[in-house]
Backbone as JSON, one array per atom type, in Angstrom:
{
  "sequence": "MSGAYWQQVHADGLAVPTDRPLDDLTAELTRMLGDPDPAKRDGTAYPTLTTWVDRGVYDDLLAGLGDGMAIGLGIGLGEQGTDTVFRRSFSALVLGECIARDNRRPLLPGGKILEWGDRLSTWLLRERDLRGFVPGKGWAHAVAHGADTLATLAGSPHLATPELTVILDVVADRVLLPVDQLFTSGEPDRLAHATMAVLRRNVVPLRVLEPWIARLAASASTRASYDERDPYLAGGNAEAFLRALYLQLSLGSQPPQMRSDLLLVVVDALKSSNAAFLRPTGE",
  "N": [[32.86, -162.03, 110.73], [29.97, -161.04, 112.13], [26.81, -160.82, 110.29], [25.44, -158.83, 111.22], [27.38, -156.92, 111.96], [28.37, -155.73, 109.53], [26.08, -154.75, 108.41], [25.83, -152.61, 110.26], [27.97, -151.05, 109.49], [27.06, -150.3, 106.91], [24.97, -148.85, 107.9], [26.22, -146.89, 108.99], [27.07, -145.38, 106.72], [28.98, -146.37, 105.2], [31.45, -145.75, 106.27], [35.07, -146.56, 107.1], [35.31, -149.04, 109.69], [37.2, -148.69, 112.65], [37.59, -150.29, 114.52], [38.8, -152.62, 113.78], [41.73, -153.97, 111.89], [42.41, -152.57, 108.55], [43.47, -154.33, 106.85], [42.24, -156.94, 107.55], [39.79, -156.27, 107.4], [39.42, -155.91, 104.89], [40.3, -158.64, 103.9], [38.41, -160.17, 104.75], [36.21, -158.98, 103.39], [37.17, -159.84, 100.62], [36.72, -162.73, 100.72], [34.08, -162.66, 101.02], [33.23, -161.84, 98.52], [32.86, -164.1, 96.89], [30.72, -165.71, 98.01], [27.82, -167.51, 97.82], [25.5, -166.43, 98.81], [23.73, -163.97, 97.92], [22.93, -161.36, 99.27], [25.56, -161.27, 100.94], [27.36, -160.95, 99.03], [26.47, -159.41, 96.81], [25.41, -157.39, 98.25], [26.58, -156.65, 100.15], [29.63, -157.18, 100.27], [30.59, -156.24, 97.72], [29.58, -153.41, 97.49], [30.9, -152.23, 99.34], [33.54, -152.49, 99.32], [33.85, -151.35, 96.56], [33.07, -148.75, 97.22], [34.88, -147.98, 98.99], [37.31, -147.88, 97.45], [36.66, -145.78, 95.62], [36.32, -143.85, 97.61], [39.06, -143.41, 98.1], [40.17, -144.81, 99.99], [42.02, -146.88, 99.44], [44.05, -145.9, 98.32], [46.89, -145.9, 98.61], [47.26, -148.41, 98.75], [46.32, -149.59, 96.53], [47.61, -150.9, 94.33], [48.37, -153.56, 95.65], [45.6, -154.35, 96.51], [44.13, -154.57, 93.71], [45.95, -156.81, 92.49], [45.23, -158.7, 94.42], [42.53, -159.07, 93.57], [43.04, -159.69, 90.83], [44.2, -162.44, 91.4], [41.92, -163.62, 92.24], [40.57, -164.02, 89.83], [41.37, -166.33, 89.16], [40.49, -168.4, 90.61], [39.02, -171.45, 90.77], [38.92, -171.35, 87.95], [37.55, -172.93, 84.93], [35.72, -174.57, 85.89], [32.39, -175.48, 85.73], [28.95, -174.25, 86.47], [29.53, -174.23, 89.61], [29.88, -172.59, 92.77], [32.25, -171.17, 92.68], [32.16, -169.56, 90.53], [31.35, -166.94, 91.39], [33.18, -165.55, 92.86], [35.39, -165.0, 90.87], [33.72, -163.65, 89.14], [32.91, -161.46, 90.43], [35.53, -160.44, 91.5], [36.33, -159.62, 89.39], [34.94, -157.31, 88.78], [35.49, -155.39, 90.81], [38.32, -155.24, 90.31], [37.75, -153.53, 88.0], [36.95, -151.29, 89.43], [39.47, -150.44, 90.76], [41.13, -150.1, 88.4], [39.46, -147.9, 87.42], [39.9, -145.76, 89.44], [42.56, -145.57, 89.3], [42.07, -144.34, 86.52], [41.1, -141.86, 87.2], [42.53, -140.61, 88.83], [45.89, -140.45, 88.46], [47.56, -143.06, 90.03], [49.19, -145.49, 89.59], [51.84, -147.3, 88.04], [51.96, -147.63, 84.39], [52.74, -150.24, 83.73], [51.63, -151.97, 85.67], [48.83, -151.44, 85.22], [48.65, -152.66, 82.44], [49.37, -155.3, 83.15], [47.15, -156.14, 84.66], [45.27, -155.84, 82.96], [46.01, -158.09, 80.94], [45.76, -160.0, 82.45], [42.95, -160.19, 83.1], [42.14, -160.48, 80.59], [42.78, -163.01, 80.01], [41.54, -164.22, 81.84], [38.66, -163.99, 80.98], [38.43, -165.17, 78.54], [38.99, -167.78, 79.02], [36.92, -168.35, 80.94], [34.46, -170.51, 81.92], [32.12, -170.86, 82.99], [29.25, -169.67, 82.14], [26.67, -168.54, 82.96], [23.99, -166.39, 83.58], [21.54, -165.08, 85.47], [21.41, -166.69, 88.39], [19.05, -168.84, 90.23], [18.05, -168.15, 93.29], [20.81, -167.45, 94.11], [21.7, -165.11, 92.74], [23.35, -163.0, 90.56], [25.72, -164.3, 88.48], [26.92, -163.7, 86.07], [29.5, -163.52, 84.63], [30.48, -163.03, 81.94], [29.5, -160.7, 81.4], [30.2, -158.98, 83.52], [32.97, -159.09, 83.04], [33.1, -157.69, 80.49], [32.32, -155.08, 81.38], [34.58, -154.41, 83.02], [36.55, -154.33, 81.02], [35.59, -152.16, 79.3], [36.15, -150.27, 81.29], [38.94, -150.37, 81.3], [39.57, -149.73, 78.77], [39.39, -147.09, 79.01], [41.77, -146.15, 80.01], [44.63, -144.19, 80.45], [46.84, -145.28, 79.92], [46.8, -147.19, 78.08], [47.22, -147.49, 74.63], [46.93, -147.2, 70.94], [47.89, -150.08, 70.14], [47.21, -151.78, 72.34], [44.6, -151.02, 72.79], [43.55, -152.12, 70.48], [43.86, -154.87, 71.26], [41.9, -155.28, 73.33], [39.94, -155.13, 71.55], [40.09, -157.53, 69.86], [39.96, -159.33, 72.03], [37.28, -158.92, 72.77], [35.91, -159.91, 70.29], [36.9, -162.64, 70.16], [35.8, -163.51, 72.25], [33.0, -163.69, 72.0], [32.99, -165.1, 69.74], [33.58, -167.69, 70.73], [32.89, -171.01, 71.19], [29.73, -172.31, 72.5], [27.57, -173.56, 74.82], [24.91, -172.39, 74.99], [23.32, -169.82, 73.99], [24.2, -166.35, 74.94], [21.8, -164.83, 76.99], [21.15, -162.74, 78.84], [21.95, -160.22, 78.32], [24.6, -159.95, 77.66], [25.64, -159.7, 75.15], [25.18, -156.85, 74.81], [26.58, -155.58, 76.78], [29.26, -156.22, 75.63], [29.32, -154.74, 73.65], [29.34, -152.27, 74.56], [31.64, -152.07, 75.66], [33.29, -152.26, 73.58], [32.47, -149.77, 72.24], [33.6, -148.0, 74.39], [36.24, -148.43, 73.35], [36.09, -147.28, 70.86], [35.61, -144.44, 71.18], [37.83, -143.58, 71.96], [39.32, -142.91, 69.75], [41.34, -143.92, 68.4], [41.92, -146.05, 67.11], [42.39, -147.26, 63.7], [40.05, -147.23, 60.92], [41.19, -149.07, 59.08], [41.91, -151.27, 60.46], [39.69, -151.8, 61.99], [37.54, -152.66, 60.08], [38.28, -155.27, 59.06], [38.01, -156.53, 61.5], [35.16, -156.39, 62.36], [34.59, -157.62, 59.88], [35.06, -160.25, 60.43], [33.43, -160.89, 62.52], [31.11, -160.96, 61.41], [31.21, -162.98, 59.52], [30.73, -165.09, 61.11], [28.4, -164.65, 62.2], [26.64, -165.06, 59.99], [26.65, -167.56, 60.0], [25.42, -171.17, 60.37], [24.99, -174.14, 61.86], [24.84, -177.42, 61.04], [22.07, -179.57, 61.36], [21.84, -181.2, 64.36], [21.79, -182.65, 67.67], [22.22, -180.21, 68.71], [21.42, -176.63, 68.99], [21.21, -175.36, 66.05], [21.8, -172.39, 65.74], [23.61, -171.71, 67.51], [25.87, -171.65, 66.44], [26.48, -169.21, 65.42], [24.91, -167.23, 66.86], [25.41, -165.69, 68.87], [27.39, -163.91, 67.85], [25.86, -162.5, 65.81], [23.81, -161.16, 67.55], [25.56, -159.65, 68.9], [26.65, -157.78, 66.8], [23.97, -156.46, 66.27], [23.63, -155.11, 68.56], [25.84, -153.57, 68.66], [25.47, -151.92, 66.61], [22.98, -150.56, 67.42], [24.1, -149.07, 69.64], [26.04, -147.74, 68.22], [24.28, -146.29, 66.76], [22.46, -144.61, 68.33], [23.8, -144.13, 70.62], [25.39, -141.85, 73.13], [27.75, -139.59, 72.9], [29.22, -139.98, 70.31], [31.66, -142.02, 68.45], [34.47, -140.41, 66.43], [34.66, -141.61, 63.73], [32.11, -142.62, 63.39], [30.0, -142.65, 61.23], [31.24, -143.88, 59.05], [31.8, -146.62, 60.24], [29.18, -147.31, 60.93], [28.41, -147.63, 58.33], [29.89, -149.88, 57.69], [29.04, -151.78, 59.69], [26.51, -152.11, 58.98], [26.29, -153.18, 56.65], [27.47, -155.76, 57.22], [25.49, -156.7, 58.62], [23.46, -156.77, 56.93], [24.43, -158.89, 55.22], [24.22, -161.04, 57.12], [21.53, -161.03, 57.4], [20.08, -161.48, 55.19], [17.93, -163.0, 54.39], [15.79, -161.89, 55.42], [15.71, -159.4, 54.37], [15.04, -159.16, 51.61], [13.33, -157.78, 48.97], [9.82, -157.33, 48.84], [7.85, -159.92, 48.12], [9.56, -161.56, 46.61]],
  "CA": [[32.16, -161.24, 111.66], [28.55, -161.44, 111.81], [25.96, -159.85, 109.5], [25.07, -157.44, 112.14], [28.37, -155.97, 111.89], [28.46, -155.07, 108.28], [24.97, -154.09, 108.37], [26.11, -151.18, 111.09], [28.85, -150.34, 108.75], [26.45, -149.7, 105.92], [23.89, -147.88, 108.35], [27.09, -145.56, 109.42], [27.23, -144.7, 105.47], [30.09, -146.84, 104.69], [32.81, -145.19, 106.82], [35.94, -147.65, 107.25], [35.45, -149.1, 110.86], [38.22, -148.45, 113.57], [37.97, -151.46, 115.54], [39.62, -153.75, 113.24], [42.82, -153.52, 110.99], [41.51, -152.44, 107.12], [43.76, -155.68, 106.18], [41.58, -157.88, 108.14], [38.44, -156.07, 106.85], [39.66, -156.43, 103.31], [40.41, -160.03, 103.46], [37.07, -160.73, 104.98], [35.28, -158.6, 102.21], [37.37, -160.51, 99.47], [36.17, -163.73, 100.65], [32.52, -162.63, 100.77], [32.89, -161.56, 97.07], [32.61, -165.35, 96.52], [29.63, -166.1, 98.61], [26.79, -167.77, 97.09], [24.52, -165.68, 99.38], [23.83, -162.38, 97.22], [23.02, -160.32, 100.39], [26.83, -160.87, 101.21], [28.36, -160.75, 98.2], [26.19, -158.13, 96.05], [24.75, -156.31, 99.1], [27.88, -156.05, 101.33], [30.94, -156.88, 99.89], [31.07, -155.42, 96.79], [29.48, -151.76, 97.46], [31.8, -151.81, 100.57], [34.86, -152.38, 98.66], [33.92, -150.28, 95.6], [32.93, -147.21, 97.7], [36.18, -147.71, 99.62], [38.17, -147.6, 96.46], [36.3, -144.45, 95.25], [36.78, -142.79, 98.7], [40.42, -143.23, 98.21], [40.73, -145.66, 101.35], [43.26, -147.98, 99.1], [44.9, -145.4, 97.47], [48.32, -146.13, 98.93], [47.25, -149.88, 98.56], [45.61, -149.83, 95.28], [48.29, -152.17, 93.49], [47.94, -154.92, 96.49], [44.39, -154.59, 96.43], [44.23, -155.0, 92.46], [46.46, -158.11, 92.7], [44.2, -159.73, 94.98], [41.39, -159.5, 92.78], [43.57, -160.6, 89.69], [44.32, -163.81, 91.77], [40.48, -164.17, 92.24], [40.05, -164.27, 88.8], [41.79, -167.81, 88.68], [39.86, -169.26, 91.61], [38.2, -172.29, 90.24], [38.55, -171.12, 86.71], [37.33, -173.81, 84.09], [34.47, -175.06, 86.28], [30.91, -174.78, 85.47], [28.04, -174.58, 87.51], [29.76, -174.3, 90.83], [30.08, -171.36, 93.07], [33.4, -170.34, 92.57], [32.14, -168.21, 89.42], [31.01, -165.47, 91.82], [34.46, -165.0, 93.13], [35.93, -164.83, 89.68], [33.13, -162.63, 88.4], [32.78, -160.0, 91.14], [36.86, -160.01, 91.57], [36.67, -158.65, 87.87], [34.22, -156.02, 88.83], [36.34, -154.97, 92.04], [39.32, -154.88, 89.57], [37.35, -152.8, 87.32], [37.1, -150.0, 90.24], [40.85, -150.2, 90.98], [41.47, -149.3, 87.28], [38.73, -146.64, 87.36], [40.4, -145.02, 90.31], [43.77, -144.86, 88.52], [41.92, -143.44, 85.63], [40.3, -140.51, 87.63], [43.7, -140.0, 89.6], [46.88, -141.39, 88.36], [48.39, -143.83, 91.14], [50.0, -146.69, 89.4], [52.7, -147.27, 87.1], [51.28, -148.28, 83.37], [52.79, -151.71, 83.9], [50.48, -152.52, 86.54], [47.4, -151.74, 84.65], [48.8, -153.47, 81.44], [49.51, -156.56, 83.69], [45.88, -156.44, 85.01], [44.55, -156.08, 81.67], [46.34, -159.14, 80.41], [45.1, -161.43, 83.5], [41.55, -159.9, 82.66], [41.64, -160.95, 79.15], [43.04, -164.32, 79.96], [40.22, -164.87, 82.46], [37.47, -163.72, 80.23], [38.65, -166.14, 77.45], [39.09, -168.88, 79.42], [35.68, -168.6, 81.8], [33.42, -171.47, 81.14], [30.51, -170.76, 83.61], [28.42, -168.42, 81.46], [25.45, -168.48, 83.54], [23.55, -164.87, 84.11], [21.09, -165.07, 86.81], [21.34, -168.18, 89.06], [17.99, -168.66, 90.9], [18.52, -168.21, 94.82], [22.02, -166.95, 94.27], [21.66, -163.96, 92.18], [23.82, -162.58, 89.44], [26.8, -164.79, 88.5], [27.03, -162.96, 84.84], [30.88, -163.47, 84.39], [30.82, -162.36, 80.78], [28.99, -159.23, 81.54], [31.3, -158.35, 84.35], [34.17, -158.94, 82.57], [33.08, -156.67, 79.57], [32.17, -153.82, 82.25], [35.98, -154.07, 83.28], [37.11, -154.07, 79.7], [35.37, -150.78, 79.19], [36.89, -149.4, 82.2], [40.59, -150.64, 81.01], [39.72, -148.97, 77.46], [39.51, -145.66, 79.26], [43.12, -146.1, 80.98], [45.39, -143.35, 79.83], [48.12, -146.12, 79.99], [46.52, -148.03, 76.89], [47.24, -146.91, 73.51], [46.24, -148.16, 69.88], [48.09, -151.54, 69.98], [46.57, -152.19, 73.56], [43.02, -151.01, 72.39], [43.22, -153.13, 69.51], [44.02, -156.41, 71.75], [40.77, -155.41, 73.67], [38.71, -155.43, 70.26], [40.21, -158.84, 69.81], [39.09, -160.0, 73.19], [35.81, -158.87, 72.91], [35.68, -160.9, 69.43], [37.16, -164.0, 70.72], [34.7, -164.01, 73.42], [31.63, -163.71, 71.21], [32.96, -166.31, 68.92], [33.98, -169.03, 71.4], [31.86, -172.2, 71.25], [28.94, -171.94, 73.71], [26.48, -174.7, 74.98], [24.02, -172.1, 75.26], [23.46, -168.4, 73.62], [23.86, -165.09, 75.74], [20.53, -164.38, 77.17], [21.29, -162.0, 79.95], [22.6, -158.85, 77.96], [26.04, -159.87, 77.32], [26.24, -158.73, 73.59], [25.21, -155.33, 74.93], [27.8, -155.05, 77.49], [30.4, -156.27, 75.09], [29.24, -153.77, 72.51], [29.58, -151.14, 75.34], [33.07, -152.21, 75.74], [34.02, -151.82, 72.17], [32.12, -148.43, 72.2], [34.61, -147.41, 74.77], [37.56, -148.45, 72.65], [36.14, -146.61, 69.51], [35.45, -143.49, 71.76], [39.32, -143.14, 71.99], [39.42, -142.36, 68.42], [42.96, -143.85, 67.96], [42.07, -147.26, 66.38], [41.88, -146.73, 62.61], [39.01, -148.03, 60.32], [41.5, -150.35, 58.41], [41.85, -152.41, 61.79], [38.08, -152.03, 62.44], [36.89, -153.42, 58.96], [38.37, -156.85, 59.0], [37.76, -157.18, 62.89], [33.89, -156.46, 61.85], [34.01, -158.59, 59.05], [35.22, -161.53, 61.07], [32.16, -161.3, 63.26], [30.03, -160.97, 60.42], [31.39, -164.15, 58.98], [30.46, -166.08, 62.06], [26.98, -164.24, 62.43], [25.73, -165.72, 59.24], [26.82, -169.28, 59.91], [24.35, -172.07, 60.74], [25.34, -175.46, 62.23], [23.87, -178.57, 60.84], [21.12, -180.2, 62.34], [21.97, -182.59, 65.3], [21.2, -182.53, 69.08], [22.25, -179.08, 69.2], [20.72, -175.67, 68.08], [22.2, -174.71, 64.9], [21.97, -170.8, 65.96], [24.69, -171.63, 68.57], [27.31, -171.39, 65.85], [26.53, -167.87, 65.1], [24.13, -166.2, 67.33], [26.29, -164.73, 69.79], [27.98, -162.82, 66.92], [24.84, -161.59, 65.28], [23.39, -160.56, 68.75], [26.58, -158.52, 69.11], [26.43, -156.86, 65.8], [22.92, -155.81, 66.48], [24.04, -154.37, 69.85], [26.86, -152.57, 68.3], [24.65, -151.06, 65.71], [22.12, -149.92, 68.26], [24.93, -148.11, 70.29], [26.64, -146.5, 67.46], [23.53, -145.13, 66.07], [21.89, -143.87, 69.35], [24.61, -143.73, 71.74], [25.72, -140.47, 73.37], [29.56, -139.36, 72.69], [29.83, -141.2, 69.14], [33.13, -142.07, 67.73], [34.76, -139.55, 65.32], [34.39, -142.36, 62.43], [30.9, -143.19, 63.52], [29.14, -142.76, 60.05], [31.95, -145.02, 58.33], [31.51, -147.46, 61.11], [27.76, -147.59, 60.61], [28.2, -148.28, 56.91], [30.36, -151.43, 57.59], [28.04, -152.6, 60.54], [25.21, -152.36, 58.29], [27.0, -154.21, 55.56], [27.89, -156.96, 58.04], [24.06, -157.1, 59.05], [22.51, -157.1, 55.67], [24.96, -160.2, 54.8], [23.52, -161.98, 57.89], [20.21, -161.19, 57.6], [19.66, -161.45, 53.94], [16.46, -163.53, 54.14], [14.7, -160.85, 56.0], [15.74, -157.97, 53.74], [14.9, -159.15, 50.36], [12.15, -157.14, 48.58], [8.86, -158.17, 49.11], [7.25, -160.99, 46.56], [10.84, -162.59, 46.18]],
  "C": [[30.63, -161.39, 111.17], [27.91, -160.52, 110.94], [25.79, -158.69, 109.93], [26.16, -156.3, 112.09], [28.71, -155.25, 110.76], [27.28, -154.35, 108.04], [25.02, -152.69, 109.21], [26.88, -150.63, 110.25], [28.15, -149.63, 107.67], [25.3, -148.9, 106.52], [24.9, -146.6, 108.65], [27.74, -145.15, 108.07], [28.62, -145.41, 105.03], [31.49, -146.39, 105.38], [33.67, -146.71, 107.47], [36.03, -147.75, 108.91], [36.88, -149.1, 111.58], [38.75, -149.53, 114.1], [38.73, -152.61, 115.09], [40.82, -153.39, 112.18], [42.24, -153.57, 109.61], [42.4, -153.85, 106.3], [42.84, -156.94, 106.53], [40.02, -157.86, 107.58], [38.31, -156.41, 105.44], [39.7, -157.77, 102.97], [38.96, -160.49, 103.48], [36.04, -160.39, 103.7], [35.56, -159.41, 100.92], [36.83, -162.0, 99.66], [34.88, -163.94, 100.41], [32.24, -162.35, 99.18], [32.38, -163.05, 96.34], [31.48, -166.27, 97.08], [28.6, -166.55, 98.07], [25.4, -166.78, 97.65], [24.69, -164.18, 98.74], [23.75, -161.0, 98.11], [24.55, -160.11, 100.97], [27.64, -160.36, 100.31], [27.95, -159.45, 97.32], [25.55, -157.11, 96.97], [25.88, -155.74, 100.13], [29.23, -155.78, 100.66], [31.29, -155.98, 98.69], [30.84, -154.05, 96.67], [30.34, -151.46, 98.45], [32.94, -151.57, 99.77], [35.18, -151.2, 97.37], [33.98, -148.58, 96.14], [34.31, -146.92, 98.31], [37.22, -147.09, 98.44], [37.89, -146.24, 96.03], [36.53, -143.58, 96.05], [38.3, -142.66, 98.73], [41.21, -143.8, 99.25], [42.02, -146.52, 100.62], [44.12, -147.29, 98.3], [46.29, -145.69, 97.55], [48.29, -147.89, 98.81], [46.67, -150.63, 97.34], [46.42, -151.03, 94.48], [48.02, -153.46, 94.05], [46.45, -155.19, 96.29], [43.85, -155.2, 94.79], [44.68, -156.43, 92.28], [45.8, -159.04, 93.12], [43.25, -160.07, 94.26], [41.67, -160.19, 91.34], [43.67, -162.18, 90.26], [42.79, -164.33, 91.83], [40.11, -164.56, 91.12], [40.39, -165.68, 88.25], [41.2, -168.94, 89.71], [38.76, -170.09, 90.89], [38.04, -172.19, 88.76], [38.73, -172.71, 85.89], [36.23, -174.58, 84.58], [33.05, -174.48, 85.72], [29.97, -175.51, 86.47], [28.31, -174.8, 89.0], [29.88, -172.81, 91.2], [31.17, -170.42, 93.11], [33.1, -169.05, 91.48], [31.87, -167.07, 90.11], [32.24, -164.95, 92.44], [34.98, -164.53, 91.95], [35.24, -163.62, 89.13], [33.0, -160.92, 88.96], [34.26, -159.38, 91.33], [37.0, -159.16, 90.44], [35.76, -157.37, 87.97], [35.02, -154.96, 89.78], [37.76, -154.3, 91.11], [39.3, -153.7, 88.64], [37.55, -151.26, 88.08], [38.42, -149.66, 90.37], [41.31, -149.51, 89.65], [40.74, -148.0, 87.1], [39.26, -145.65, 88.09], [41.44, -144.53, 89.73], [43.61, -144.06, 87.5], [41.68, -141.79, 85.95], [41.76, -139.83, 88.4], [44.85, -140.89, 89.75], [47.73, -141.9, 89.71], [49.16, -144.7, 91.02], [50.78, -146.56, 88.28], [51.8, -148.07, 85.68], [51.5, -149.81, 83.29], [51.74, -152.3, 84.49], [49.16, -152.76, 85.95], [47.56, -152.5, 83.46], [48.8, -155.11, 81.92], [47.96, -156.91, 84.09], [44.91, -156.62, 83.89], [44.81, -157.37, 80.92], [45.73, -160.62, 81.4], [43.64, -161.03, 83.36], [41.02, -160.59, 81.51], [41.83, -162.43, 79.38], [41.87, -165.02, 80.68], [39.02, -165.14, 81.66], [37.6, -164.95, 79.2], [38.78, -167.34, 77.77], [37.84, -169.44, 80.46], [34.81, -169.47, 81.09], [32.16, -171.42, 81.61], [30.06, -169.43, 83.02], [27.0, -168.26, 81.98], [25.09, -166.73, 83.86], [23.19, -164.86, 85.59], [20.78, -166.36, 87.23], [20.07, -167.95, 90.08], [18.59, -169.03, 92.4], [19.69, -167.76, 95.08], [22.36, -165.76, 93.6], [22.39, -164.16, 91.1], [25.21, -163.63, 89.56], [27.6, -163.69, 87.24], [28.85, -162.57, 84.59], [31.29, -162.53, 83.05], [30.53, -160.72, 80.86], [30.08, -158.38, 82.37], [32.63, -157.88, 83.95], [34.2, -157.65, 81.38], [33.06, -155.24, 80.05], [33.49, -153.45, 82.54], [36.68, -153.63, 81.99], [36.99, -152.7, 79.08], [35.95, -149.72, 79.95], [38.27, -149.25, 81.47], [40.76, -149.89, 79.93], [39.87, -147.42, 77.79], [40.83, -145.34, 79.83], [43.91, -145.07, 80.09], [46.81, -144.18, 79.48], [48.03, -147.02, 78.62], [46.67, -146.99, 75.43], [46.88, -147.53, 72.4], [46.66, -149.54, 69.89], [47.09, -152.22, 71.13], [44.93, -152.18, 73.44], [42.68, -151.99, 71.44], [43.03, -154.57, 70.14], [42.55, -156.4, 72.49], [39.6, -155.65, 72.88], [38.92, -157.07, 70.19], [39.61, -159.76, 70.82], [37.79, -160.15, 73.23], [35.24, -160.12, 71.33], [35.51, -162.29, 69.77], [36.2, -164.34, 71.48], [33.43, -164.35, 72.81], [31.75, -164.83, 70.55], [33.48, -167.57, 69.5], [32.8, -169.91, 71.2], [31.37, -171.88, 72.71], [28.09, -173.08, 73.49], [25.07, -173.64, 75.0], [24.18, -170.49, 74.78], [23.55, -167.46, 74.82], [22.58, -164.91, 75.83], [20.3, -163.32, 78.15], [22.21, -160.54, 79.94], [23.99, -158.83, 77.78], [26.56, -159.1, 76.29], [26.06, -157.08, 74.0], [26.46, -154.67, 75.77], [29.1, -155.28, 76.78], [30.37, -155.35, 74.07], [29.75, -152.33, 73.21], [31.01, -151.18, 75.8], [33.93, -151.73, 74.68], [33.39, -150.57, 71.94], [33.29, -147.48, 73.06], [36.2, -147.39, 73.96], [37.47, -147.41, 71.55], [36.14, -144.79, 70.02], [36.89, -142.92, 71.76], [39.75, -142.5, 70.68], [40.94, -142.7, 67.9], [43.05, -145.28, 66.99], [41.56, -147.15, 64.92], [40.82, -147.69, 61.87], [39.73, -149.22, 59.67], [41.93, -151.47, 59.57], [40.41, -152.6, 61.86], [37.42, -152.6, 61.4], [37.04, -154.83, 58.97], [37.69, -157.37, 60.46], [35.94, -157.18, 62.7], [33.4, -157.65, 60.9], [34.38, -160.23, 59.49], [34.02, -161.91, 61.84], [31.11, -161.63, 62.34], [30.2, -162.37, 59.62], [30.85, -165.24, 59.73], [28.92, -165.74, 62.2], [26.08, -165.09, 61.26], [26.11, -167.4, 58.93], [25.78, -169.98, 60.73], [25.15, -173.3, 60.94], [24.27, -176.29, 61.45], [23.09, -179.03, 61.71], [21.57, -181.31, 63.03], [21.22, -182.5, 66.67], [21.4, -180.98, 69.35], [21.61, -177.8, 68.64], [21.72, -175.26, 67.33], [22.35, -173.09, 65.04], [23.4, -170.79, 66.92], [26.01, -171.22, 67.71], [27.52, -169.68, 65.42], [25.78, -166.84, 65.83], [24.48, -165.45, 68.09], [27.04, -163.42, 68.93], [26.66, -161.97, 66.4], [23.87, -160.76, 66.48], [24.23, -159.42, 69.08], [26.48, -157.56, 68.14], [25.05, -155.99, 65.92], [23.31, -154.77, 67.62], [25.05, -153.19, 69.66], [26.19, -151.55, 67.56], [23.77, -150.02, 66.55], [23.15, -148.56, 68.89], [25.55, -147.15, 69.4], [25.59, -145.79, 67.1], [22.78, -144.2, 67.24], [22.56, -143.46, 70.29], [25.16, -142.13, 71.82], [27.52, -140.47, 72.89], [30.06, -140.24, 71.51], [31.37, -140.88, 68.86], [33.2, -141.2, 66.65], [34.27, -140.53, 63.85], [33.0, -143.02, 62.8], [30.24, -143.55, 61.99], [29.96, -143.8, 59.18], [31.71, -146.29, 58.96], [30.14, -148.18, 60.82], [27.7, -148.27, 59.11], [28.78, -149.89, 57.02], [29.48, -152.16, 58.45], [27.07, -153.2, 59.66], [25.42, -153.42, 57.09], [26.92, -155.65, 56.13], [26.19, -157.33, 58.44], [23.3, -157.41, 58.07], [23.33, -158.81, 55.33], [24.41, -161.27, 55.97], [22.3, -162.12, 58.17], [19.33, -161.13, 56.24], [18.42, -161.83, 53.65], [15.29, -162.81, 54.45], [14.68, -159.58, 55.12], [15.41, -157.96, 52.17], [13.52, -158.35, 50.0], [10.98, -157.82, 48.49], [8.32, -158.76, 47.88], [8.3, -161.85, 46.13], [10.88, -163.77, 46.72]]
}
């Protein structure tokens, strides 16, 4: 359909049109999630789908919609610098809206949510297009969008301690994966936000969290040897993540019950990775 059609839908307050089947509308919006034109993708398809999910339009079709978004996570996976990243990244966001809908109003069996979580995690760890803002095409932001959906997943009542621990491992694995360029578009903050969503459930014990943070700290203090690559690529993302986590633990609302203990662990991690800047003056 023409852009004018969807402009009218938005002008009508995003009421579901009655002149076309919902399946056809959904299929078109799903294709538009991968459009390199941000006006179609970010300005039309994404807000339309998420609004309809939030309003309950898809309540009887939520499993099918989420499955379609999970399929979108695999389109072009492994490519770098191509437009397929938009379909994957925005499919993750809409999948998060499907999970959020179930969080607010139980509609799906737990197995379906766990299946989506597995597919989301697999995609996020295999995603190689790590661009943030793409000039002329808007936000790709796959890691940030994946982190946002992990945060929503962490709020699902279908997840208990084992599944929440897996989310933490996915976050750490994503932070520690080799990269050609450090995250520069807020990805560490979004991954820390996902971590906070897990911590606020107050079911993952400190005996699990301490070695998890230690693993990140070990990487944060690593510097590669000089060659043609930036030595900070080895540990820069882990360092940025730990700083973001410290900020959110210190200043964030709704702190987890073990905030004080966690802060001590994170502070020790930051001390070890920033020792050169923390020595007494004159040394």
